[in-house]
Amino acid sequence: PNIALIKYWGKRDELLKLPTVPSLSLTIDNLYTQATIEFSKELDEDNYVMNGKVVTGGKQLERISQHLKLIREVANGSCDKGIIARVIGKDNKKCSKDIAKLRAKVVIENNFPDALSNSSSNFTALTIAACKALDMRINNKEISMIARQGSGTACRSMFGGIVEWTKGSKKDGSDSFASQIHDNKHWPELRAIMLILDPKEKKVKGSQGMKISKETSPFYEQWTKESEKDIKDIKAAIKQKDFSRFGKIMESNCLRMHSIMISSSPSLIYLKPETLVMVEKIKSLRENNLECYFTIDAGANIMLLCQEKDVEKIIESLDGMPFIHDFIICSQGEDAKLYDEHLF
Ligand code: PMV
C-alpha cells in the first residue's frame, strides 16, 4: 500500500481513471498484499478469494472481473480503451479467441486490516500477477497504467519510496502514470505510524465520494490549483529532507482535501471525534518538541509521519489513548515484486 502525501480526489475521466490533480505518495513496508492468479479454459467464470473468503458477488467481484476483462483484452490486442490499446496492445497481440475464453482463479491476501484501504495494493498485485500469467511483454510504466484503471491509486503502489502520479492532460491517458521520485534509501529516517481508530470500512467509497466532491464542492477548482503548487513544494522539501516543511505541506494538503469533502453536497465527513482528538494530540506533541505530522485519507484513521529518532517517544506518549485500536510502524517499502511462492 501507499500513503498519499499530496492527495488525489477526483477524476477528469471516470472510465480511464484519469485524475484532476497530480498526487504524491510514500510506499510503505511491513504491510503488503500478495496475489496469485491462474488463467484456465476449464473455468466457467472468474473466481475470487480475498483474505480467505470466497467473494461470490457484489461490487468487489464486479470490479475485479472488469479489471480481468481489461487485462485479457490488452493481452489479445482487442482493447480499445485509451493508450493501452495502442501502445501495449500491439506488442501483445496473442490468439484473441483463446485469451478471451480464459477465466481466472484469483487469490489475494493482505496482512493488514480492511480499515486501511487495500484497493490500491490489491489492484497492483492483481495486475502484475495477471500480466505475468498471460506472458505479456509489458514494462512497469505500462503495468501502472493498467493498474490505474482498476483503482486509481494502484498505479502508485507499483513503485517503492516516494512516487508521483502525473495528472497528464491527454485524453487517452498516455501521460498519466506513476513513477518513482526517490527510492527508499533517499530518506531512510522517515517513518509512518498508522493509527487505527476505526476498524470499520468507510461508508462512502472513495470513487463515489470524489465524484460528489468534484460535482458539488464550490471550492473544488481552487483545490486543484493549490494541489499543483503543493506537489512542487513538497518535492523540494523531500529532496532537501526538510522534515518541517514536508510535514506542513502534507498536513495542509490533507486538510484542504477534507474541506472539499465537507463542503460537498451531500456533505462527506469522514473525520470522527477521535480523529480530531488525535489531530490535537499531534499538535501538542509538536509543541513538546516531538515533531510529527498527520495525514488522513477518506476515513477516520490517522497516518502519523515522523522521524526514526522520535518513534519510541511518540509511541510512549500515545500509550493509553482509549480509542487507538491498533498501530503499525512502517518505513518506506520497495517496488512491487514477482515471487515464485504461490498462494495456491
Ligand atoms: O483509493 P480510492 O479510490 O478510495 O481513493 C482514495 C484517495 C485518497 O486515499 C483519499 C487519497 C489518495 O491520493 O490516496
PDB file of N, CA and C in Angstrom, residues 227-290:
ATOM      1  N   SER A 227      -3.218  22.129  -5.246  1.00  0.00           N
ATOM      2  CA  SER A 227      -2.532  20.831  -5.273  1.00  0.00           C
ATOM      3  C   SER A 227      -1.298  20.856  -6.163  1.00  0.00           C
ATOM      4  N   GLU A 228      -1.418  21.527  -7.301  1.00  0.00           N
ATOM      5  CA  GLU A 228      -0.275  21.622  -8.231  1.00  0.00           C
ATOM      6  C   GLU A 228       0.907  22.288  -7.509  1.00  0.00           C
ATOM      7  N   LYS A 229       0.585  23.319  -6.722  1.00  0.00           N
ATOM      8  CA  LYS A 229       1.632  24.049  -6.013  1.00  0.00           C
ATOM      9  C   LYS A 229       2.216  23.152  -4.901  1.00  0.00           C
ATOM     10  N   ASP A 230       1.318  22.458  -4.186  1.00  0.00           N
ATOM     11  CA  ASP A 230       1.763  21.582  -3.090  1.00  0.00           C
ATOM     12  C   ASP A 230       2.752  20.521  -3.587  1.00  0.00           C
ATOM     13  N   ILE A 231       2.462  19.960  -4.752  1.00  0.00           N
ATOM     14  CA  ILE A 231       3.343  18.917  -5.294  1.00  0.00           C
ATOM     15  C   ILE A 231       4.746  19.473  -5.501  1.00  0.00           C
ATOM     16  N   LYS A 232       4.809  20.624  -6.119  1.00  0.00           N
ATOM     17  CA  LYS A 232       6.121  21.248  -6.390  1.00  0.00           C
ATOM     18  C   LYS A 232       6.860  21.483  -5.081  1.00  0.00           C
ATOM     19  N   ASP A 233       6.144  22.078  -4.097  1.00  0.00           N
ATOM     20  CA  ASP A 233       6.780  22.443  -2.835  1.00  0.00           C
ATOM     21  C   ASP A 233       7.234  21.217  -2.044  1.00  0.00           C
ATOM     22  N   ILE A 234       6.382  20.197  -2.019  1.00  0.00           N
ATOM     23  CA  ILE A 234       6.756  19.036  -1.191  1.00  0.00           C
ATOM     24  C   ILE A 234       7.909  18.265  -1.841  1.00  0.00           C
ATOM     25  N   LYS A 235       7.961  18.280  -3.167  1.00  0.00           N
ATOM     26  CA  LYS A 235       9.076  17.595  -3.837  1.00  0.00           C
ATOM     27  C   LYS A 235      10.401  18.272  -3.467  1.00  0.00           C
ATOM     28  N   ALA A 236      10.372  19.617  -3.381  1.00  0.00           N
ATOM     29  CA  ALA A 236      11.592  20.331  -2.996  1.00  0.00           C
ATOM     30  C   ALA A 236      11.952  19.993  -1.545  1.00  0.00           C
ATOM     31  N   ALA A 237      10.932  19.936  -0.661  1.00  0.00           N
ATOM     32  CA  ALA A 237      11.192  19.620   0.755  1.00  0.00           C
ATOM     33  C   ALA A 237      11.764  18.196   0.894  1.00  0.00           C
ATOM     34  N   ILE A 238      11.229  17.278   0.097  1.00  0.00           N
ATOM     35  CA  ILE A 238      11.707  15.880   0.171  1.00  0.00           C
ATOM     36  C   ILE A 238      13.151  15.796  -0.334  1.00  0.00           C
ATOM     37  N   LYS A 239      13.411  16.507  -1.410  1.00  0.00           N
ATOM     38  CA  LYS A 239      14.778  16.495  -1.968  1.00  0.00           C
ATOM     39  C   LYS A 239      15.779  16.973  -0.916  1.00  0.00           C
ATOM     40  N   GLN A 240      15.380  18.030  -0.191  1.00  0.00           N
ATOM     41  CA  GLN A 240      16.293  18.590   0.837  1.00  0.00           C
ATOM     42  C   GLN A 240      16.141  17.895   2.190  1.00  0.00           C
ATOM     43  N   LYS A 241      15.273  16.926   2.294  1.00  0.00           N
ATOM     44  CA  LYS A 241      14.964  16.217   3.546  1.00  0.00           C
ATOM     45  C   LYS A 241      14.625  17.226   4.646  1.00  0.00           C
ATOM     46  N   ASP A 242      13.810  18.186   4.281  1.00  0.00           N
ATOM     47  CA  ASP A 242      13.384  19.225   5.226  1.00  0.00           C
ATOM     48  C   ASP A 242      12.068  18.760   5.861  1.00  0.00           C
ATOM     49  N   PHE A 243      12.172  18.096   7.014  1.00  0.00           N
ATOM     50  CA  PHE A 243      11.008  17.428   7.598  1.00  0.00           C
ATOM     51  C   PHE A 243       9.902  18.416   7.997  1.00  0.00           C
ATOM     52  N   SER A 244      10.292  19.575   8.549  1.00  0.00           N
ATOM     53  CA  SER A 244       9.271  20.537   8.992  1.00  0.00           C
ATOM     54  C   SER A 244       8.443  21.028   7.804  1.00  0.00           C
ATOM     55  N   ARG A 245       9.138  21.372   6.736  1.00  0.00           N
ATOM     56  CA  ARG A 245       8.421  21.880   5.560  1.00  0.00           C
ATOM     57  C   ARG A 245       7.559  20.770   4.947  1.00  0.00           C
ATOM     58  N   PHE A 246       8.137  19.589   4.880  1.00  0.00           N
ATOM     59  CA  PHE A 246       7.439  18.415   4.354  1.00  0.00           C
ATOM     60  C   PHE A 246       6.123  18.199   5.109  1.00  0.00           C
ATOM     61  N   GLY A 247       6.226  18.212   6.447  1.00  0.00           N
ATOM     62  CA  GLY A 247       5.057  17.918   7.275  1.00  0.00           C
ATOM     63  C   GLY A 247       3.975  18.976   7.137  1.00  0.00           C
ATOM     64  N   LYS A 248       4.392  20.226   7.077  1.00  0.00           N
ATOM     65  CA  LYS A 248       3.405  21.319   6.984  1.00  0.00           C
ATOM     66  C   LYS A 248       2.642  21.256   5.665  1.00  0.00           C
ATOM     67  N   ILE A 249       3.363  20.997   4.584  1.00  0.00           N
ATOM     68  CA  ILE A 249       2.691  20.927   3.266  1.00  0.00           C
ATOM     69  C   ILE A 249       1.731  19.733   3.247  1.00  0.00           C
ATOM     70  N   MET A 250       2.203  18.601   3.780  1.00  0.00           N
ATOM     71  CA  MET A 250       1.361  17.389   3.791  1.00  0.00           C
ATOM     72  C   MET A 250       0.071  17.630   4.578  1.00  0.00           C
ATOM     73  N   GLU A 251       0.197  18.213   5.767  1.00  0.00           N
ATOM     74  CA  GLU A 251      -0.997  18.454   6.597  1.00  0.00           C
ATOM     75  C   GLU A 251      -1.971  19.414   5.933  1.00  0.00           C
ATOM     76  N   SER A 252      -1.437  20.496   5.387  1.00  0.00           N
ATOM     77  CA  SER A 252      -2.388  21.472   4.839  1.00  0.00           C
ATOM     78  C   SER A 252      -3.055  20.901   3.591  1.00  0.00           C
ATOM     79  N   ASN A 253      -2.332  20.091   2.827  1.00  0.00           N
ATOM     80  CA  ASN A 253      -2.965  19.479   1.647  1.00  0.00           C
ATOM     81  C   ASN A 253      -4.080  18.524   2.067  1.00  0.00           C
ATOM     82  N   CYS A 254      -3.819  17.780   3.144  1.00  0.00           N
ATOM     83  CA  CYS A 254      -4.821  16.831   3.650  1.00  0.00           C
ATOM     84  C   CYS A 254      -6.060  17.581   4.151  1.00  0.00           C
ATOM     85  N   LEU A 255      -5.832  18.641   4.908  1.00  0.00           N
ATOM     86  CA  LEU A 255      -6.982  19.383   5.460  1.00  0.00           C
ATOM     87  C   LEU A 255      -7.780  20.063   4.350  1.00  0.00           C
ATOM     88  N   ARG A 256      -7.083  20.480   3.311  1.00  0.00           N
ATOM     89  CA  ARG A 256      -7.810  21.082   2.187  1.00  0.00           C
ATOM     90  C   ARG A 256      -8.673  20.034   1.485  1.00  0.00           C
ATOM     91  N   MET A 257      -8.148  18.816   1.356  1.00  0.00           N
ATOM     92  CA  MET A 257      -8.970  17.760   0.745  1.00  0.00           C
ATOM     93  C   MET A 257     -10.211  17.526   1.605  1.00  0.00           C
ATOM     94  N   HIS A 258     -10.019  17.485   2.941  1.00  0.00           N
ATOM     95  CA  HIS A 258     -11.189  17.256   3.803  1.00  0.00           C
ATOM     96  C   HIS A 258     -12.154  18.437   3.736  1.00  0.00           C
ATOM     97  N   SER A 259     -11.632  19.625   3.476  1.00  0.00           N
ATOM     98  CA  SER A 259     -12.553  20.771   3.373  1.00  0.00           C
ATOM     99  C   SER A 259     -13.405  20.659   2.116  1.00  0.00           C
ATOM    100  N   ILE A 260     -12.853  20.100   1.038  1.00  0.00           N
ATOM    101  CA  ILE A 260     -13.739  19.938  -0.136  1.00  0.00           C
ATOM    102  C   ILE A 260     -14.681  18.750   0.059  1.00  0.00           C
ATOM    103  N   MET A 261     -14.270  17.782   0.850  1.00  0.00           N
ATOM    104  CA  MET A 261     -15.193  16.668   1.172  1.00  0.00           C
ATOM    105  C   MET A 261     -16.379  17.219   1.987  1.00  0.00           C
ATOM    106  N   ILE A 262     -16.034  18.002   3.015  1.00  0.00           N
ATOM    107  CA  ILE A 262     -17.066  18.518   3.921  1.00  0.00           C
ATOM    108  C   ILE A 262     -17.988  19.500   3.187  1.00  0.00           C
ATOM    109  N   SER A 263     -17.419  20.253   2.249  1.00  0.00           N
ATOM    110  CA  SER A 263     -18.245  21.250   1.543  1.00  0.00           C
ATOM    111  C   SER A 263     -18.974  20.655   0.342  1.00  0.00           C
ATOM    112  N   SER A 264     -18.924  19.329   0.186  1.00  0.00           N
ATOM    113  CA  SER A 264     -19.677  18.671  -0.902  1.00  0.00           C
ATOM    114  C   SER A 264     -21.138  18.568  -0.510  1.00  0.00           C
ATOM    115  N   SER A 265     -21.943  18.273  -1.484  1.00  0.00           N
ATOM    116  CA  SER A 265     -23.360  18.117  -1.199  1.00  0.00           C
ATOM    117  C   SER A 265     -23.876  16.810  -1.833  1.00  0.00           C
ATOM    118  N   PRO A 266     -24.269  15.788  -1.045  1.00  0.00           N
ATOM    119  CA  PRO A 266     -24.281  15.775   0.413  1.00  0.00           C
ATOM    120  C   PRO A 266     -22.868  15.843   0.990  1.00  0.00           C
ATOM    121  N   SER A 267     -22.795  16.354   2.192  1.00  0.00           N
ATOM    122  CA  SER A 267     -21.516  16.540   2.841  1.00  0.00           C
ATOM    123  C   SER A 267     -20.839  15.198   3.149  1.00  0.00           C
ATOM    124  N   LEU A 268     -19.527  15.128   2.916  1.00  0.00           N
ATOM    125  CA  LEU A 268     -18.795  13.887   3.201  1.00  0.00           C
ATOM    126  C   LEU A 268     -17.882  14.140   4.389  1.00  0.00           C
ATOM    127  N   ILE A 269     -18.312  13.671   5.546  1.00  0.00           N
ATOM    128  CA  ILE A 269     -17.488  13.889   6.744  1.00  0.00           C
ATOM    129  C   ILE A 269     -16.903  12.537   7.158  1.00  0.00           C
ATOM    130  N   TYR A 270     -15.666  12.326   6.774  1.00  0.00           N
ATOM    131  CA  TYR A 270     -15.003  11.064   7.107  1.00  0.00           C
ATOM    132  C   TYR A 270     -14.373  11.129   8.495  1.00  0.00           C
ATOM    133  N   LEU A 271     -14.123  12.351   8.963  1.00  0.00           N
ATOM    134  CA  LEU A 271     -13.454  12.516  10.261  1.00  0.00           C
ATOM    135  C   LEU A 271     -14.416  12.176  11.393  1.00  0.00           C
ATOM    136  N   LYS A 272     -13.889  11.541  12.431  1.00  0.00           N
ATOM    137  CA  LYS A 272     -14.687  11.225  13.624  1.00  0.00           C
ATOM    138  C   LYS A 272     -14.158  12.073  14.782  1.00  0.00           C
ATOM    139  N   PRO A 273     -14.927  12.169  15.868  1.00  0.00           N
ATOM    140  CA  PRO A 273     -14.408  12.934  17.025  1.00  0.00           C
ATOM    141  C   PRO A 273     -13.008  12.454  17.435  1.00  0.00           C
ATOM    142  N   GLU A 274     -12.791  11.135  17.410  1.00  0.00           N
ATOM    143  CA  GLU A 274     -11.474  10.590  17.801  1.00  0.00           C
ATOM    144  C   GLU A 274     -10.374  11.119  16.892  1.00  0.00           C
ATOM    145  N   THR A 275     -10.720  11.282  15.591  1.00  0.00           N
ATOM    146  CA  THR A 275      -9.718  11.766  14.630  1.00  0.00           C
ATOM    147  C   THR A 275      -9.271  13.165  15.043  1.00  0.00           C
ATOM    148  N   LEU A 276     -10.250  13.987  15.416  1.00  0.00           N
ATOM    149  CA  LEU A 276      -9.911  15.366  15.776  1.00  0.00           C
ATOM    150  C   LEU A 276      -9.136  15.427  17.092  1.00  0.00           C
ATOM    151  N   VAL A 277      -9.461  14.524  18.012  1.00  0.00           N
ATOM    152  CA  VAL A 277      -8.682  14.464  19.270  1.00  0.00           C
ATOM    153  C   VAL A 277      -7.215  14.140  18.932  1.00  0.00           C
ATOM    154  N   MET A 278      -7.043  13.218  17.999  1.00  0.00           N
ATOM    155  CA  MET A 278      -5.677  12.839  17.616  1.00  0.00           C
ATOM    156  C   MET A 278      -4.939  13.990  16.926  1.00  0.00           C
ATOM    157  N   VAL A 279      -5.685  14.748  16.125  1.00  0.00           N
ATOM    158  CA  VAL A 279      -5.080  15.904  15.455  1.00  0.00           C
ATOM    159  C   VAL A 279      -4.543  16.871  16.511  1.00  0.00           C
ATOM    160  N   GLU A 280      -5.360  17.104  17.548  1.00  0.00           N
ATOM    161  CA  GLU A 280      -4.924  17.991  18.645  1.00  0.00           C
ATOM    162  C   GLU A 280      -3.712  17.398  19.359  1.00  0.00           C
ATOM    163  N   LYS A 281      -3.749  16.091  19.565  1.00  0.00           N
ATOM    164  CA  LYS A 281      -2.641  15.414  20.262  1.00  0.00           C
ATOM    165  C   LYS A 281      -1.332  15.586  19.473  1.00  0.00           C
ATOM    166  N   ILE A 282      -1.427  15.410  18.165  1.00  0.00           N
ATOM    167  CA  ILE A 282      -0.228  15.535  17.326  1.00  0.00           C
ATOM    168  C   ILE A 282       0.317  16.967  17.405  1.00  0.00           C
ATOM    169  N   LYS A 283      -0.598  17.926  17.428  1.00  0.00           N
ATOM    170  CA  LYS A 283      -0.146  19.318  17.569  1.00  0.00           C
ATOM    171  C   LYS A 283       0.541  19.531  18.906  1.00  0.00           C
ATOM    172  N   SER A 284      -0.008  18.913  19.956  1.00  0.00           N
ATOM    173  CA  SER A 284       0.606  19.119  21.276  1.00  0.00           C
ATOM    174  C   SER A 284       1.961  18.392  21.363  1.00  0.00           C
ATOM    175  N   LEU A 285       2.095  17.257  20.668  1.00  0.00           N
ATOM    176  CA  LEU A 285       3.414  16.595  20.646  1.00  0.00           C
ATOM    177  C   LEU A 285       4.450  17.524  20.014  1.00  0.00           C
ATOM    178  N   ARG A 286       4.013  18.193  18.960  1.00  0.00           N
ATOM    179  CA  ARG A 286       4.919  19.140  18.266  1.00  0.00           C
ATOM    180  C   ARG A 286       5.351  20.259  19.204  1.00  0.00           C
ATOM    181  N   GLU A 287       4.369  20.750  19.973  1.00  0.00           N
ATOM    182  CA  GLU A 287       4.700  21.837  20.906  1.00  0.00           C
ATOM    183  C   GLU A 287       5.701  21.361  21.961  1.00  0.00           C
ATOM    184  N   ASN A 288       5.705  20.033  22.188  1.00  0.00           N
ATOM    185  CA  ASN A 288       6.654  19.475  23.161  1.00  0.00           C
ATOM    186  C   ASN A 288       7.888  18.888  22.486  1.00  0.00           C
ATOM    187  N   ASN A 289       8.212  19.460  21.348  1.00  0.00           N
ATOM    188  CA  ASN A 289       9.437  19.088  20.610  1.00  0.00           C
ATOM    189  C   ASN A 289       9.497  17.666  20.089  1.00  0.00           C
ATOM    190  N   LEU A 290       8.343  17.028  19.960  1.00  0.00           N
ATOM    191  CA  LEU A 290       8.317  15.739  19.259  1.00  0.00           C
ATOM    192  C   LEU A 290       7.679  16.020  17.906  1.00  0.00           C
TER     193      LEU A 290
END
